[in-house]
């Protein structure tokens, strides 16, 4: 576990490097994962985030997850996505200092899915501002993204790299809103029949879908 400097103080970061070596010569991809809403007990140890973590690890990627400001040992206060995007970009800057891997797999769940979409936009459109221009996004995985409770009307992501997974029994975010979001962007979608927001009892299916949709799993 690492505590890294951040605009709101420090961020708690958990990094898994393949072969325990951030510069493992056989690893060119790093996954950056964003967790659900901390106002509802979301942390980087959430089960869905952990499923993404295991998928990325088992696919041969370096994996980095972290706690948003005000969660765990990360300092600061919840900032309703704006500050959390800054947190994620700060972690990405830290990743750039740690490893030469420059292919980027972005994944987020719920509130973290919304943040991930905004982070992807920053990497694609404003990477020079953050000094992360050499990263190449290979996938953007949005798991039950909070597109209903956060304004997603202007989000624009590359359809060929982005996918969405949600359950049609989601009790937190309206499945119809998630489908409409995916339709607007023209992205691939997998619907887990009968699954609720947290994919209770369905995490193995979620991992298989991550493998199915991701470039690393093809």
mmCIF file of C-alpha atoms in Angstrom:
data_model
loop_
_atom_site.group_PDB
_atom_site.id
_atom_site.type_symbol
_atom_site.label_atom_id
_atom_site.label_comp_id
_atom_site.label_asym_id
_atom_site.label_seq_id
_atom_site.Cartn_x
_atom_site.Cartn_y
_atom_site.Cartn_z
ATOM 1 C CA UNK A 1 0.000 0.000 0.000
ATOM 2 C CA UNK A 2 1.199 3.486 -0.852
ATOM 3 C CA UNK A 3 0.243 6.972 0.286
ATOM 4 C CA UNK A 4 0.954 9.379 -2.564
ATOM 5 C CA UNK A 5 0.806 13.204 -2.601
ATOM 6 C CA UNK A 6 -2.438 14.601 -4.023
ATOM 7 C CA UNK A 7 -4.265 17.937 -4.285
ATOM 8 C CA UNK A 8 -6.448 17.000 -1.293
ATOM 9 C CA UNK A 9 -3.482 15.742 0.740
ATOM 10 C CA UNK A 10 -2.671 12.085 0.143
ATOM 11 C CA UNK A 11 -4.287 9.165 -1.695
ATOM 12 C CA UNK A 12 -4.189 5.546 -0.583
ATOM 13 C CA UNK A 13 -3.061 3.406 -3.519
ATOM 14 C CA UNK A 14 -2.883 -0.378 -3.914
ATOM 15 C CA UNK A 15 -0.641 -1.391 -6.833
ATOM 16 C CA UNK A 16 -0.063 -4.926 -8.067
ATOM 17 C CA UNK A 17 2.905 -5.230 -10.422
ATOM 18 C CA UNK A 18 3.282 -8.364 -12.509
ATOM 19 C CA UNK A 19 6.277 -10.420 -11.309
ATOM 20 C CA UNK A 20 6.500 -7.847 -8.467
ATOM 21 C CA UNK A 21 8.259 -5.620 -10.995
ATOM 22 C CA UNK A 22 6.659 -2.383 -12.279
ATOM 23 C CA UNK A 23 9.000 -2.621 -15.266
ATOM 24 C CA UNK A 24 8.427 -6.295 -16.024
ATOM 25 C CA UNK A 25 9.515 -6.557 -19.687
ATOM 26 C CA UNK A 26 6.549 -8.770 -20.558
ATOM 27 C CA UNK A 27 3.882 -6.371 -19.246
ATOM 28 C CA UNK A 28 2.814 -3.408 -21.365
ATOM 29 C CA UNK A 29 -0.665 -2.761 -19.912
ATOM 30 C CA UNK A 30 -1.807 -1.232 -16.634
ATOM 31 C CA UNK A 31 -5.373 -1.220 -15.309
ATOM 32 C CA UNK A 32 -6.646 1.750 -13.295
ATOM 33 C CA UNK A 33 -9.823 1.053 -11.310
ATOM 34 C CA UNK A 34 -12.358 3.432 -9.721
ATOM 35 C CA UNK A 35 -14.651 2.452 -6.841
ATOM 36 C CA UNK A 36 -18.326 3.201 -6.081
ATOM 37 C CA UNK A 37 -19.755 6.148 -4.173
ATOM 38 C CA UNK A 38 -18.076 6.668 -0.784
ATOM 39 C CA UNK A 39 -21.257 8.275 0.542
ATOM 40 C CA UNK A 40 -22.712 4.761 0.399
ATOM 41 C CA UNK A 41 -19.653 2.970 1.821
ATOM 42 C CA UNK A 42 -17.880 2.537 -1.520
ATOM 43 C CA UNK A 43 -14.160 1.736 -1.283
ATOM 44 C CA UNK A 44 -11.462 0.217 -3.467
ATOM 45 C CA UNK A 45 -12.121 -3.114 -1.698
ATOM 46 C CA UNK A 46 -15.656 -3.318 -3.084
ATOM 47 C CA UNK A 47 -16.422 -6.798 -4.480
ATOM 48 C CA UNK A 48 -17.063 -5.599 -8.037
ATOM 49 C CA UNK A 49 -13.823 -3.585 -8.039
ATOM 50 C CA UNK A 50 -12.030 -6.646 -6.658
ATOM 51 C CA UNK A 51 -13.485 -8.718 -9.517
ATOM 52 C CA UNK A 52 -12.048 -6.223 -12.027
ATOM 53 C CA UNK A 53 -8.758 -6.322 -10.111
ATOM 54 C CA UNK A 54 -8.585 -10.112 -10.382
ATOM 55 C CA UNK A 55 -9.545 -10.044 -14.052
ATOM 56 C CA UNK A 56 -6.777 -7.548 -14.861
ATOM 57 C CA UNK A 57 -4.202 -9.429 -12.766
ATOM 58 C CA UNK A 58 -5.086 -12.765 -14.362
ATOM 59 C CA UNK A 59 -4.939 -11.165 -17.824
ATOM 60 C CA UNK A 60 -1.324 -10.181 -17.265
ATOM 61 C CA UNK A 61 -1.797 -6.490 -16.525
ATOM 62 C CA UNK A 62 -0.342 -4.377 -13.782
ATOM 63 C CA UNK A 63 -3.308 -3.295 -11.620
ATOM 64 C CA UNK A 64 -3.794 -0.124 -9.590
ATOM 65 C CA UNK A 65 -6.805 0.682 -7.415
ATOM 66 C CA UNK A 66 -7.089 3.513 -4.933
ATOM 67 C CA UNK A 67 -9.408 5.183 -2.452
ATOM 68 C CA UNK A 68 -10.975 8.478 -3.473
ATOM 69 C CA UNK A 69 -10.471 11.517 -1.245
ATOM 70 C CA UNK A 70 -12.001 11.042 2.200
ATOM 71 C CA UNK A 71 -12.010 7.222 1.980
ATOM 72 C CA UNK A 72 -9.745 4.942 4.019
ATOM 73 C CA UNK A 73 -6.396 6.655 4.452
ATOM 74 C CA UNK A 74 -7.039 9.120 1.608
ATOM 75 C CA UNK A 75 -7.510 12.641 2.957
ATOM 76 C CA UNK A 76 -10.002 15.283 1.897
ATOM 77 C CA UNK A 77 -13.760 15.329 1.423
ATOM 78 C CA UNK A 78 -16.113 13.853 -1.160
ATOM 79 C CA UNK A 79 -16.394 16.176 -4.163
ATOM 80 C CA UNK A 80 -19.273 14.727 -6.216
ATOM 81 C CA UNK A 81 -17.049 13.465 -9.072
ATOM 82 C CA UNK A 82 -15.075 16.624 -9.905
ATOM 83 C CA UNK A 83 -12.373 16.096 -7.298
ATOM 84 C CA UNK A 84 -12.499 12.347 -7.813
ATOM 85 C CA UNK A 85 -11.541 12.766 -11.476
ATOM 86 C CA UNK A 86 -8.550 14.793 -10.266
ATOM 87 C CA UNK A 87 -7.737 11.976 -7.826
ATOM 88 C CA UNK A 88 -7.721 9.397 -10.621
ATOM 89 C CA UNK A 89 -5.570 11.573 -12.863
ATOM 90 C CA UNK A 90 -3.162 12.103 -9.961
ATOM 91 C CA UNK A 91 -2.872 8.328 -9.575
ATOM 92 C CA UNK A 92 -2.293 7.996 -13.330
ATOM 93 C CA UNK A 93 0.554 10.515 -13.068
ATOM 94 C CA UNK A 94 2.004 8.401 -10.247
ATOM 95 C CA UNK A 95 1.652 5.271 -12.404
ATOM 96 C CA UNK A 96 3.608 7.005 -15.168
ATOM 97 C CA UNK A 97 6.476 7.511 -12.720
ATOM 98 C CA UNK A 98 6.439 3.889 -11.548
ATOM 99 C CA UNK A 99 6.205 1.864 -14.753
ATOM 100 C CA UNK A 100 6.957 2.033 -18.441
ATOM 101 C CA UNK A 101 3.670 0.264 -19.281
ATOM 102 C CA UNK A 102 1.664 2.662 -21.420
ATOM 103 C CA UNK A 103 -1.374 0.708 -22.566
ATOM 104 C CA UNK A 104 -4.233 1.690 -20.279
ATOM 105 C CA UNK A 105 -7.263 -0.365 -19.263
ATOM 106 C CA UNK A 106 -9.756 1.828 -17.406
ATOM 107 C CA UNK A 107 -12.499 0.312 -15.277
ATOM 108 C CA UNK A 108 -15.062 1.707 -12.866
ATOM 109 C CA UNK A 109 -18.158 0.578 -11.005
ATOM 110 C CA UNK A 110 -21.261 2.683 -10.281
ATOM 111 C CA UNK A 111 -20.088 6.187 -9.254
ATOM 112 C CA UNK A 112 -16.627 4.960 -10.216
ATOM 113 C CA UNK A 113 -17.968 4.113 -13.670
ATOM 114 C CA UNK A 114 -19.043 7.709 -14.146
ATOM 115 C CA UNK A 115 -15.648 8.940 -12.905
ATOM 116 C CA UNK A 116 -13.913 6.485 -15.240
ATOM 117 C CA UNK A 117 -15.804 7.903 -18.219
ATOM 118 C CA UNK A 118 -14.670 11.416 -17.273
ATOM 119 C CA UNK A 119 -11.099 10.217 -16.718
ATOM 120 C CA UNK A 120 -11.085 8.633 -20.172
ATOM 121 C CA UNK A 121 -12.138 11.967 -21.650
ATOM 122 C CA UNK A 122 -9.260 13.693 -19.863
ATOM 123 C CA UNK A 123 -6.747 11.150 -21.156
ATOM 124 C CA UNK A 124 -8.122 11.401 -24.688
ATOM 125 C CA UNK A 125 -8.650 15.155 -24.878
ATOM 126 C CA UNK A 126 -6.437 16.845 -22.277
ATOM 127 C CA UNK A 127 -3.535 14.464 -21.686
ATOM 128 C CA UNK A 128 -1.007 17.237 -22.379
ATOM 129 C CA UNK A 129 -2.380 19.215 -19.429
ATOM 130 C CA UNK A 130 -1.814 16.258 -17.108
ATOM 131 C CA UNK A 131 1.470 15.219 -18.757
ATOM 132 C CA UNK A 132 0.169 11.714 -19.527
ATOM 133 C CA UNK A 133 0.198 11.999 -23.323
ATOM 134 C CA UNK A 134 2.018 8.726 -23.893
ATOM 135 C CA UNK A 135 -0.773 6.532 -22.508
ATOM 136 C CA UNK A 136 -2.943 4.656 -25.021
ATOM 137 C CA UNK A 137 -6.391 3.606 -23.813
ATOM 138 C CA UNK A 138 -7.200 0.061 -24.918
ATOM 139 C CA UNK A 139 -10.500 -0.389 -23.034
ATOM 140 C CA UNK A 140 -12.988 1.600 -20.974
ATOM 141 C CA UNK A 141 -15.081 -0.745 -18.827
ATOM 142 C CA UNK A 142 -18.203 0.827 -17.306
ATOM 143 C CA UNK A 143 -19.871 -1.482 -14.783
ATOM 144 C CA UNK A 144 -23.382 -0.312 -13.833
ATOM 145 C CA UNK A 145 -22.208 3.295 -14.314
ATOM 146 C CA UNK A 146 -23.997 6.034 -12.418
ATOM 147 C CA UNK A 147 -25.315 7.802 -15.506
ATOM 148 C CA UNK A 148 -28.675 8.553 -13.887
ATOM 149 C CA UNK A 149 -27.487 10.330 -10.746
ATOM 150 C CA UNK A 150 -24.627 12.179 -12.478
ATOM 151 C CA UNK A 151 -24.936 14.281 -15.630
ATOM 152 C CA UNK A 152 -23.709 12.083 -18.471
ATOM 153 C CA UNK A 153 -25.386 13.932 -21.338
ATOM 154 C CA UNK A 154 -22.142 15.319 -22.748
ATOM 155 C CA UNK A 155 -19.913 12.275 -22.255
ATOM 156 C CA UNK A 156 -18.252 11.217 -25.499
ATOM 157 C CA UNK A 157 -16.172 8.028 -25.601
ATOM 158 C CA UNK A 158 -14.704 5.880 -28.406
ATOM 159 C CA UNK A 159 -17.290 3.225 -29.206
ATOM 160 C CA UNK A 160 -14.707 0.671 -30.325
ATOM 161 C CA UNK A 161 -12.926 0.699 -26.952
ATOM 162 C CA UNK A 162 -15.805 1.193 -24.530
ATOM 163 C CA UNK A 163 -18.258 -1.330 -23.100
ATOM 164 C CA UNK A 164 -20.934 -1.417 -20.429
ATOM 165 C CA UNK A 165 -22.139 -4.243 -18.194
ATOM 166 C CA UNK A 166 -25.197 -4.000 -15.967
ATOM 167 C CA UNK A 167 -27.898 -6.143 -14.401
ATOM 168 C CA UNK A 168 -31.489 -5.764 -15.520
ATOM 169 C CA UNK A 169 -32.617 -6.013 -11.889
ATOM 170 C CA UNK A 170 -30.436 -3.071 -10.800
ATOM 171 C CA UNK A 171 -32.176 -1.421 -7.849
ATOM 172 C CA UNK A 172 -29.853 1.609 -7.661
ATOM 173 C CA UNK A 173 -29.510 2.862 -11.242
ATOM 174 C CA UNK A 174 -32.334 2.551 -13.768
ATOM 175 C CA UNK A 175 -31.366 -0.140 -16.321
ATOM 176 C CA UNK A 176 -33.232 1.779 -19.014
ATOM 177 C CA UNK A 177 -31.048 4.835 -18.375
ATOM 178 C CA UNK A 178 -27.885 2.743 -18.630
ATOM 179 C CA UNK A 179 -29.114 1.199 -21.872
ATOM 180 C CA UNK A 180 -30.001 4.613 -23.291
ATOM 181 C CA UNK A 181 -26.524 5.877 -22.408
ATOM 182 C CA UNK A 182 -24.935 2.925 -24.201
ATOM 183 C CA UNK A 183 -27.209 3.360 -27.203
ATOM 184 C CA UNK A 184 -26.278 7.031 -27.504
ATOM 185 C CA UNK A 185 -22.576 6.180 -27.545
ATOM 186 C CA UNK A 186 -22.995 3.081 -29.704
ATOM 187 C CA UNK A 187 -20.980 0.940 -27.299
ATOM 188 C CA UNK A 188 -21.125 -2.802 -26.659
ATOM 189 C CA UNK A 189 -23.404 -3.875 -23.801
ATOM 190 C CA UNK A 190 -23.856 -7.043 -21.785
ATOM 191 C CA UNK A 191 -26.921 -7.354 -19.571
ATOM 192 C CA UNK A 192 -26.738 -9.866 -16.718
ATOM 193 C CA UNK A 193 -30.258 -11.229 -16.403
ATOM 194 C CA UNK A 194 -31.620 -10.959 -12.870
ATOM 195 C CA UNK A 195 -28.515 -9.296 -11.448
ATOM 196 C CA UNK A 196 -28.848 -6.380 -9.062
ATOM 197 C CA UNK A 197 -26.545 -3.404 -8.755
ATOM 198 C CA UNK A 198 -23.860 -5.211 -6.746
ATOM 199 C CA UNK A 199 -23.917 -8.436 -8.809
ATOM 200 C CA UNK A 200 -24.459 -10.556 -5.680
ATOM 201 C CA UNK A 201 -23.795 -14.183 -6.582
ATOM 202 C CA UNK A 202 -22.940 -13.195 -10.158
ATOM 203 C CA UNK A 203 -19.325 -12.042 -9.874
ATOM 204 C CA UNK A 204 -17.950 -15.048 -11.766
ATOM 205 C CA UNK A 205 -20.234 -14.141 -14.676
ATOM 206 C CA UNK A 206 -19.018 -10.557 -14.485
ATOM 207 C CA UNK A 207 -15.389 -11.698 -14.697
ATOM 208 C CA UNK A 208 -16.159 -13.790 -17.778
ATOM 209 C CA UNK A 209 -17.853 -10.810 -19.423
ATOM 210 C CA UNK A 210 -14.813 -8.661 -18.703
ATOM 211 C CA UNK A 211 -12.712 -11.306 -20.440
ATOM 212 C CA UNK A 212 -15.137 -11.389 -23.365
ATOM 213 C CA UNK A 213 -15.194 -7.639 -23.953
ATOM 214 C CA UNK A 214 -11.592 -6.696 -23.241
ATOM 215 C CA UNK A 215 -8.822 -6.570 -25.810
ATOM 216 C CA UNK A 216 -6.571 -8.496 -23.438
ATOM 217 C CA UNK A 217 -9.091 -11.309 -23.218
ATOM 218 C CA UNK A 218 -9.654 -11.833 -26.924
#
